[in-house]
Coordinates of C-alpha atoms in Angstrom, one line a residue:
X1 CA 120.4 3.4 54.5
X2 CA 119.2 6.0 52.1
X3 CA 115.6 5.0 52.8
X4 CA 116.1 5.5 56.5
X5 CA 117.6 9.0 55.8
X6 CA 114.6 9.9 53.7
X7 CA 112.2 8.9 56.4
X8 CA 114.1 10.9 59.0
X9 CA 114.0 14.0 56.8
X10 CA 110.3 13.6 56.3
X11 CA 109.7 13.3 60.1
X12 CA 111.8 16.4 60.6
X13 CA 109.9 18.4 58.0
X14 CA 106.6 17.2 59.5
X15 CA 107.7 18.4 63.0
X16 CA 108.6 21.8 61.6
X17 CA 105.3 22.0 59.9
X18 CA 103.4 21.2 63.1
X19 CA 105.4 23.7 65.1
X20 CA 104.7 26.4 62.5
X21 CA 101.0 25.6 62.6
X22 CA 101.0 25.7 66.3
X23 CA 102.7 29.1 66.2
X24 CA 100.2 30.4 63.7
X25 CA 97.3 29.2 65.9
X26 CA 98.9 30.9 68.9
X27 CA 99.4 34.1 66.9
X28 CA 95.8 34.1 65.8
X29 CA 94.5 33.4 69.3
X30 CA 96.7 36.2 70.7
X31 CA 95.5 38.6 68.0
X32 CA 91.9 37.6 68.8
X33 CA 92.4 38.2 72.5
X34 CA 94.1 41.6 71.8
X35 CA 91.2 42.5 69.5
X36 CA 88.7 41.5 72.1
X37 CA 90.5 43.5 74.8
X38 CA 90.6 46.6 72.5
X39 CA 86.9 46.2 71.8
X40 CA 86.2 45.9 75.5
X41 CA 88.2 49.1 76.3
X42 CA 86.5 51.0 73.4
X43 CA 83.1 49.8 74.7
X44 CA 84.0 50.9 78.3
X45 CA 85.2 54.3 77.0
X46 CA 82.0 54.7 75.1
X47 CA 80.0 53.8 78.2
X48 CA 82.0 56.3 80.3
X49 CA 81.5 59.0 77.8
X50 CA 77.8 58.2 77.7
X51 CA 77.6 58.2 81.5
X52 CA 79.5 61.5 81.7
X53 CA 77.1 63.0 79.1
X54 CA 74.1 61.8 81.0
X55 CA 75.5 63.2 84.3
X56 CA 76.2 66.5 82.6
X57 CA 72.7 66.7 81.1
X58 CA 71.3 65.8 84.5
X59 CA 73.3 68.5 86.3
X60 CA 72.2 71.1 83.7
X61 CA 68.6 70.0 84.0
X62 CA 68.9 70.2 87.8
X63 CA 70.3 73.8 87.7
X64 CA 67.4 74.9 85.5
X65 CA 64.7 72.9 87.5
X66 CA 66.0 74.3 90.8
X67 CA 66.3 77.9 89.8
X68 CA 64.2 79.9 92.2
X69 CA 60.8 81.0 91.0
X70 CA 60.5 84.6 89.9
X71 CA 58.8 86.5 92.7
X72 CA 55.1 87.2 92.3
X73 CA 54.3 88.8 95.7
X74 CA 55.8 91.5 97.9
X75 CA 56.9 89.0 100.5
X76 CA 58.7 86.9 97.9
X77 CA 60.4 90.0 96.5
X78 CA 61.6 91.0 100.0
X79 CA 63.0 87.6 100.7
X80 CA 64.7 86.8 97.4
X81 CA 68.5 86.3 97.6
X82 CA 71.0 88.2 95.4
X83 CA 72.5 86.4 92.4
X84 CA 76.0 86.0 91.1
X85 CA 75.7 89.2 89.0
X86 CA 73.6 91.2 91.4
X87 CA 74.0 95.0 91.0
X88 CA 76.4 94.7 88.1
X89 CA 77.1 98.1 86.6
X90 CA 78.1 96.5 83.2
X91 CA 77.1 92.9 82.7
X92 CA 79.3 92.8 79.6
X93 CA 82.3 92.9 81.8
X94 CA 81.4 89.4 83.0
X95 CA 81.4 87.6 79.6
X96 CA 83.8 84.9 80.8
X97 CA 81.8 84.2 84.0
X98 CA 78.5 84.2 82.0
X99 CA 79.9 81.6 79.6
X100 CA 81.2 79.5 82.5
X101 CA 77.7 79.6 84.1
X102 CA 75.8 78.7 80.9
X103 CA 78.3 76.0 79.9
X104 CA 76.8 74.2 82.9
X105 CA 73.2 74.4 81.5
X106 CA 73.9 74.4 77.8
X107 CA 72.0 76.3 75.1
X108 CA 68.3 76.5 74.7
X109 CA 66.9 73.6 72.6
X110 CA 66.2 74.5 68.9
X111 CA 62.4 74.6 69.4
X112 CA 61.9 75.3 73.1
X113 CA 58.6 74.5 74.9
X114 CA 57.0 77.1 77.1
X115 CA 58.4 75.3 80.1
X116 CA 61.9 75.3 78.7
X117 CA 61.7 79.1 78.1
X118 CA 60.4 79.6 81.6
X119 CA 63.2 77.5 83.2
X120 CA 65.8 79.4 81.2
X121 CA 64.3 82.7 82.1
X122 CA 64.2 81.8 85.8
X123 CA 67.8 80.9 85.7
X124 CA 68.7 84.2 84.0
X125 CA 66.7 86.1 86.6
X126 CA 68.3 84.2 89.5
X127 CA 71.8 85.4 88.3
X128 CA 70.9 89.1 88.2
X129 CA 68.4 89.2 91.2
X130 CA 69.2 91.7 93.9
X131 CA 68.5 92.1 97.6
X132 CA 65.4 94.3 98.2
X133 CA 65.0 96.1 101.5
X134 CA 62.4 94.2 103.6
X135 CA 59.3 96.4 104.3
X136 CA 58.8 94.5 107.5
X137 CA 62.0 96.1 108.8
X138 CA 60.6 99.6 107.9
X139 CA 57.5 98.8 109.9
X140 CA 59.6 97.6 112.8
X141 CA 61.7 100.8 112.6
X142 CA 58.5 102.8 112.9
X143 CA 57.7 100.9 116.1
X144 CA 61.3 101.4 117.2
X145 CA 60.9 105.1 116.6
X146 CA 57.8 105.1 118.8
X147 CA 59.9 103.8 121.7
X148 CA 58.6 104.6 125.1
X149 CA 54.9 104.5 124.4
X150 CA 53.4 102.5 127.4
X151 CA 50.5 101.4 125.2
X152 CA 52.6 99.7 122.6
X153 CA 51.8 96.0 122.5
X154 CA 55.4 94.9 122.7
X155 CA 56.6 95.6 126.3
X156 CA 60.2 95.6 125.1
X157 CA 59.5 99.0 123.6
X158 CA 58.3 100.5 126.9
X159 CA 60.7 102.8 128.8
X160 CA 62.2 101.3 132.0
X161 CA 64.3 102.8 134.8
X162 CA 67.5 101.2 133.4
X163 CA 68.9 101.2 129.8
X164 CA 71.5 98.7 128.7
X165 CA 73.2 98.4 125.4
X166 CA 75.6 95.7 124.3
X167 CA 77.4 95.9 120.9
X168 CA 78.7 92.6 119.5
X169 CA 81.4 93.3 116.9
X170 CA 82.6 90.7 114.5
X171 CA 86.4 90.8 114.5
X172 CA 87.0 87.9 112.2
X173 CA 89.6 88.1 109.4
X174 CA 87.1 89.2 106.7
X175 CA 86.6 92.5 108.6
X176 CA 90.1 93.4 107.3
X177 CA 88.7 93.5 103.8
X178 CA 88.4 97.0 102.3
X179 CA 85.1 98.9 101.8
X180 CA 86.3 101.7 99.6
X181 CA 89.5 103.2 100.9
X182 CA 89.2 101.8 104.5
X183 CA 88.8 98.4 106.0
X184 CA 85.4 97.2 107.3
X185 CA 86.8 97.2 110.8
X186 CA 87.9 100.8 110.6
X187 CA 84.5 101.9 109.4
X188 CA 82.7 99.8 112.0
X189 CA 84.8 101.2 114.9
X190 CA 84.2 104.8 113.8
X191 CA 80.4 104.2 113.5
X192 CA 80.3 102.5 116.9
X193 CA 82.3 105.4 118.5
X194 CA 80.0 108.0 117.0
X195 CA 77.0 106.0 118.3
X196 CA 78.1 105.6 121.9
X197 CA 79.1 109.2 122.1
X198 CA 75.4 110.1 121.8
X199 CA 73.9 107.6 124.4
X200 CA 72.3 109.1 127.5
X201 CA 74.7 109.5 130.4
X202 CA 72.9 107.0 132.6
X203 CA 72.8 104.2 130.0
X204 CA 75.0 101.2 130.5
X205 CA 77.2 100.4 127.5
X206 CA 79.1 97.2 126.7
X207 CA 81.4 96.3 123.7
X208 CA 82.1 92.6 123.1
X209 CA 84.3 91.4 120.2
X210 CA 84.8 87.9 118.9
X211 CA 87.2 86.1 116.6
X212 CA 90.0 88.6 117.1
X213 CA 92.8 86.0 117.9
X214 CA 94.7 83.6 115.7
X215 CA 94.2 83.5 112.0
X216 CA 91.7 82.0 109.5
X217 CA 93.8 78.8 109.3
X218 CA 92.5 75.5 110.6
X219 CA 95.3 75.2 113.1
X220 CA 94.0 78.4 114.8
X221 CA 90.3 77.6 114.7
X222 CA 90.1 76.5 118.4
X223 CA 91.9 79.6 119.6
X224 CA 89.9 82.0 117.5
X225 CA 86.5 80.4 118.2
X226 CA 87.1 80.5 121.9
X227 CA 88.1 84.2 121.9
X228 CA 85.1 86.2 122.9
X229 CA 85.9 89.2 125.0
X230 CA 84.0 92.0 126.7
X231 CA 86.5 94.9 126.2
X232 CA 84.2 97.5 127.7
X233 CA 81.4 97.7 130.3
X234 CA 78.9 97.4 131.4
X235 CA 79.4 101.0 132.4
X236 CA 78.3 104.5 131.3
X237 CA 80.2 105.8 128.3
X238 CA 83.7 107.1 129.1
X239 CA 85.4 108.5 126.0
X240 CA 89.0 107.7 126.9
X241 CA 88.3 104.2 128.2
X242 CA 86.1 103.3 125.2
X243 CA 88.6 104.6 122.7
X244 CA 91.3 102.5 124.4
X245 CA 89.0 99.5 124.3
X246 CA 88.5 100.0 120.5
X247 CA 92.3 100.0 120.0
X248 CA 92.8 96.7 121.8
X249 CA 91.9 94.4 118.8
X250 CA 92.1 94.0 115.1
X251 CA 90.4 91.5 112.7
X252 CA 92.1 88.2 112.7
X253 CA 90.4 84.8 112.7
X254 CA 87.1 82.8 112.7
X255 CA 83.5 83.9 113.5
X256 CA 82.0 82.5 116.8
X257 CA 78.7 84.4 116.5
X258 CA 76.7 81.9 118.5
X259 CA 79.3 82.0 121.3
X260 CA 79.1 85.8 121.3
X261 CA 75.3 85.8 121.6
X262 CA 75.6 83.2 124.5
X263 CA 78.1 85.4 126.2
X264 CA 75.8 88.4 125.9
X265 CA 73.0 86.4 127.4
X266 CA 75.1 85.5 130.4
X267 CA 76.4 89.0 131.0
X268 CA 72.9 90.5 130.8
X269 CA 71.3 87.8 133.0
X270 CA 70.6 90.2 135.9
X271 CA 68.9 92.8 133.6
X272 CA 65.3 91.6 134.0
X273 CA 63.0 93.1 131.5
X274 CA 60.6 94.4 134.2
X275 CA 63.2 97.1 135.1
X276 CA 65.6 97.1 132.2
X277 CA 65.4 98.1 128.5
X278 CA 68.0 95.9 126.8
X279 CA 69.4 96.5 123.4
X280 CA 71.8 94.2 121.5
X281 CA 73.5 95.4 118.3
X282 CA 75.3 92.8 116.2
X283 CA 77.7 94.1 113.5
X284 CA 78.9 91.3 111.3
X285 CA 80.0 90.6 107.7
X286 CA 79.9 86.9 107.8
X287 CA 78.4 83.6 108.7
X288 CA 79.0 81.5 111.9
X289 CA 82.2 79.5 111.2
X290 CA 82.8 77.9 114.6
X291 CA 80.1 75.2 114.4
X292 CA 77.7 77.0 116.7
X293 CA 74.0 77.7 116.0
X294 CA 73.5 81.4 116.4
X295 CA 69.8 81.2 115.3
X296 CA 69.0 78.8 118.2
X297 CA 70.9 81.0 120.7
X298 CA 69.1 84.1 119.5
X299 CA 65.8 82.4 119.9
X300 CA 66.7 81.4 123.5
X301 CA 67.9 84.9 124.2
X302 CA 64.7 86.5 123.0
X303 CA 62.6 84.2 125.2
X304 CA 64.7 84.8 128.3
X305 CA 63.9 87.2 131.1
X306 CA 66.2 89.7 129.4
X307 CA 63.9 90.0 126.4
X308 CA 66.4 92.2 124.5
X309 CA 65.7 94.0 121.2
X310 CA 68.2 92.5 118.9
X311 CA 69.3 94.7 115.9
X312 CA 71.4 92.9 113.3
X313 CA 73.5 94.9 110.8
X314 CA 74.9 92.9 108.0
X315 CA 77.9 94.8 106.7
X316 CA 78.8 93.9 103.1
X317 CA 77.5 90.3 103.6
X318 CA 77.4 87.6 101.0
X319 CA 74.2 85.7 100.2
X320 CA 74.8 82.9 102.8
X321 CA 75.7 85.3 105.6
X322 CA 72.7 87.5 104.8
X323 CA 70.4 84.6 105.0
X324 CA 71.7 83.5 108.4
X325 CA 71.7 87.0 109.9
X326 CA 68.1 87.6 108.6
X327 CA 67.0 84.4 110.3
X328 CA 68.6 85.4 113.6
X329 CA 66.6 88.7 113.5
X330 CA 63.5 86.8 112.6
X331 CA 63.5 84.3 115.4
X332 CA 64.5 87.0 117.9
X333 CA 61.7 89.3 116.5
X334 CA 64.5 91.8 115.9
X335 CA 65.4 94.1 113.1
X336 CA 67.8 93.2 110.2
X337 CA 69.4 95.9 108.1
X338 CA 72.0 95.7 105.3
X339 CA 74.8 98.2 105.2
X340 CA 77.1 98.2 102.1
X341 CA 79.2 101.3 103.0
X342 CA 80.1 103.7 105.7
X343 CA 77.1 105.9 105.2
X344 CA 74.6 103.1 105.5
X345 CA 76.3 101.7 108.6
X346 CA 76.2 105.1 110.3
X347 CA 72.6 105.6 109.2
X348 CA 71.6 102.4 111.1
X349 CA 73.3 103.6 114.3
X350 CA 71.7 107.0 113.8
X351 CA 68.3 105.4 114.2
X352 CA 69.3 104.1 117.6
X353 CA 70.7 107.6 118.6
X354 CA 67.2 109.0 117.9
X355 CA 65.6 106.4 120.1
X356 CA 68.1 107.0 122.9
X357 CA 67.4 110.7 122.8
X358 CA 63.7 109.9 123.1
X359 CA 64.4 107.9 126.3
X360 CA 65.0 111.2 128.2
X361 CA 62.3 113.3 126.6
X362 CA 59.5 111.0 125.4
X363 CA 56.4 112.6 127.0
X364 CA 57.5 116.1 126.2
X365 CA 55.6 117.4 123.2
X366 CA 54.2 113.9 122.6
X367 CA 51.7 114.9 119.9
X368 CA 54.3 116.9 118.1
X369 CA 56.6 114.0 118.1
X370 CA 54.0 111.8 116.6
X371 CA 53.4 114.2 113.8
X372 CA 57.1 114.4 113.2
X373 CA 57.3 110.7 113.2
X374 CA 54.6 110.6 110.6
X375 CA 56.7 112.9 108.4
X376 CA 59.7 110.6 109.0
X377 CA 57.6 107.6 108.1
X378 CA 56.6 109.3 104.8
X379 CA 60.3 109.8 104.0
X380 CA 60.8 106.1 104.9
X381 CA 58.1 105.1 102.4
X382 CA 59.5 107.3 99.7
X383 CA 63.0 105.9 100.4
X384 CA 62.0 102.2 100.2
X385 CA 59.8 102.9 97.1
X386 CA 62.6 104.6 95.3
X387 CA 65.0 101.8 96.4
X388 CA 62.7 99.1 95.1
X389 CA 62.1 101.0 91.9
X390 CA 65.8 101.5 91.2
X391 CA 66.6 97.9 92.0
X392 CA 63.8 96.7 89.7
X393 CA 65.1 98.9 86.8
X394 CA 68.7 97.7 87.3
X395 CA 67.6 94.1 87.5
X396 CA 65.4 94.3 84.4
X397 CA 68.2 96.1 82.4
X398 CA 70.7 93.4 83.5
X399 CA 68.3 90.7 82.4
X400 CA 68.1 92.2 79.0
X401 CA 71.9 92.6 78.8
X402 CA 72.4 89.1 79.9
X403 CA 69.9 87.8 77.3
X404 CA 71.8 89.8 74.6
X405 CA 75.1 88.4 75.8
X406 CA 73.7 84.8 75.6
X407 CA 72.8 85.5 71.9
X408 CA 76.4 86.8 71.3
X409 CA 77.8 83.7 73.0
X410 CA 75.5 81.5 70.8
X411 CA 73.6 79.9 73.7
X412 CA 70.4 81.2 72.1
X413 CA 69.3 82.3 68.7
X414 CA 68.1 85.8 67.7
X415 CA 64.5 84.5 67.6
X416 CA 64.9 83.0 71.1
X417 CA 66.5 86.2 72.3
X418 CA 63.4 88.2 71.2
X419 CA 61.0 85.7 72.8
X420 CA 62.9 85.8 76.1
X421 CA 62.9 89.6 76.1
X422 CA 59.1 89.6 75.5
X423 CA 58.7 87.4 78.5
X424 CA 61.1 89.6 80.5
X425 CA 58.9 92.6 79.8
X426 CA 55.9 90.8 81.2
X427 CA 57.9 90.1 84.4
X428 CA 59.0 93.8 84.5
X429 CA 55.3 94.9 84.4
X430 CA 54.4 92.5 87.1
X431 CA 57.2 93.6 89.4
X432 CA 56.6 97.3 88.8
X433 CA 52.9 96.7 89.9
X434 CA 54.2 95.0 93.1
X435 CA 56.4 98.1 93.8
X436 CA 53.3 100.3 93.4
X437 CA 51.3 98.0 95.7
X438 CA 54.0 98.1 98.3
X439 CA 53.9 101.9 98.5
X440 CA 50.1 101.9 98.7
X441 CA 50.1 99.3 101.5
X442 CA 52.8 101.2 103.5
X443 CA 50.9 104.5 103.2
X444 CA 47.8 102.8 104.5
X445 CA 49.6 101.2 107.4
X446 CA 51.3 104.5 108.3
X447 CA 48.0 106.4 108.4
X448 CA 46.4 103.7 110.6
X449 CA 49.4 103.4 112.9
X450 CA 50.0 107.0 113.6
X451 CA 46.3 107.9 114.0
X452 CA 46.1 105.1 116.6
X453 CA 49.3 106.4 118.3
X454 CA 47.9 110.0 118.4
X455 CA 44.6 108.7 120.0
X456 CA 46.6 106.7 122.6
X457 CA 48.7 109.7 123.6
X458 CA 45.6 111.9 123.9
X459 CA 43.9 109.3 126.0
X460 CA 46.9 109.1 128.4
X461 CA 47.1 112.9 128.8
X462 CA 43.4 113.1 129.5
X463 CA 43.7 110.5 132.2
X464 CA 46.7 112.3 133.7
X465 CA 44.9 115.6 133.7
X466 CA 41.5 114.4 135.0

């Protein structure tokens, strides 16, 4: 009996030992699986970090590679777009924004190549670049000021029996923004009123507004985009009626610019260019937001039987809007002008007032007018030269201040700062030479243009008196 008991105890102990061994094996396998999972997670985290790092480096490289080239011609200068810090009075006030921008591209390498220096400098320039007045618009303004000469090559500038003016006014929500102490809309209304008060009595005037219903919310998009209204005309100017028309709307919603141009085309369809001089003024502070294509519509409009002269005034526009409005003027062979304040907006309408006055008196004292126009052109040249010079000085100063700020923010070393500044000075010299070249070219064009105009007028008078 004792022997049987001993055997039973031995079997029990063996079973316990087996169970213990199995548990140990399971624990080891479980630990092994846990360790493998942890290693896999760590490996995945490392891969994600490496991927993020590669993506960040690629994004930084892309920003530098795609920074616009620094202009080397007058045309490139005239068409460059303003940067994030364009016209900054004190670049040091933007330290946080500068750090945010350069966090995207990172610091200069310790030993930069020439290409890396150039890429970094291009990016710096793109941030402080400013909008230069386009000399092509000055030349077009000279032609506009010569309005009425029957020998001008562009028949749109010949005087016709009828004169029609349509003003398209952007009444989208952004026109409620302030420009100084008054809203953009208040300033625009006043400038338009002053303009139409000076038009000849027989001229037909129209005022069309767009985007003045609803809000800028998505739910109001359809309402706002479909709201394009001719609130006055076509009719000769009547002060009371026109003032009432101006009071009927306030800035509200979206920007159906393409629709407004289409409506203008439809309303002017009977004004054939053979007998009508047609002017369209667009005053806008923003880009098309109603899914239309204002560039295509403007091109169609310019090729229609109306053949209007389209004048675009960009009022405190951002870079994207400016680009679109300039393109509208380009395809329509019109005139684009930027107005950043009330004085500049009124100055653009003042040019039109002078043309309208000439409609009634062109051939009177023709030679005298040409000489006066030559004087005005000289002032135009001085003005654009001074503007280009002041923009260049401010841009170059802001480049230097931005480079200094990058040193203080430790994106570049002191030695790199000095090298970047040496390269900046070379750019400054090149651009200043372009400014001098611009003035020389405009002076030559002015002399040739007005000498030819004088000869044409003398020829006309000789034929009339023979």
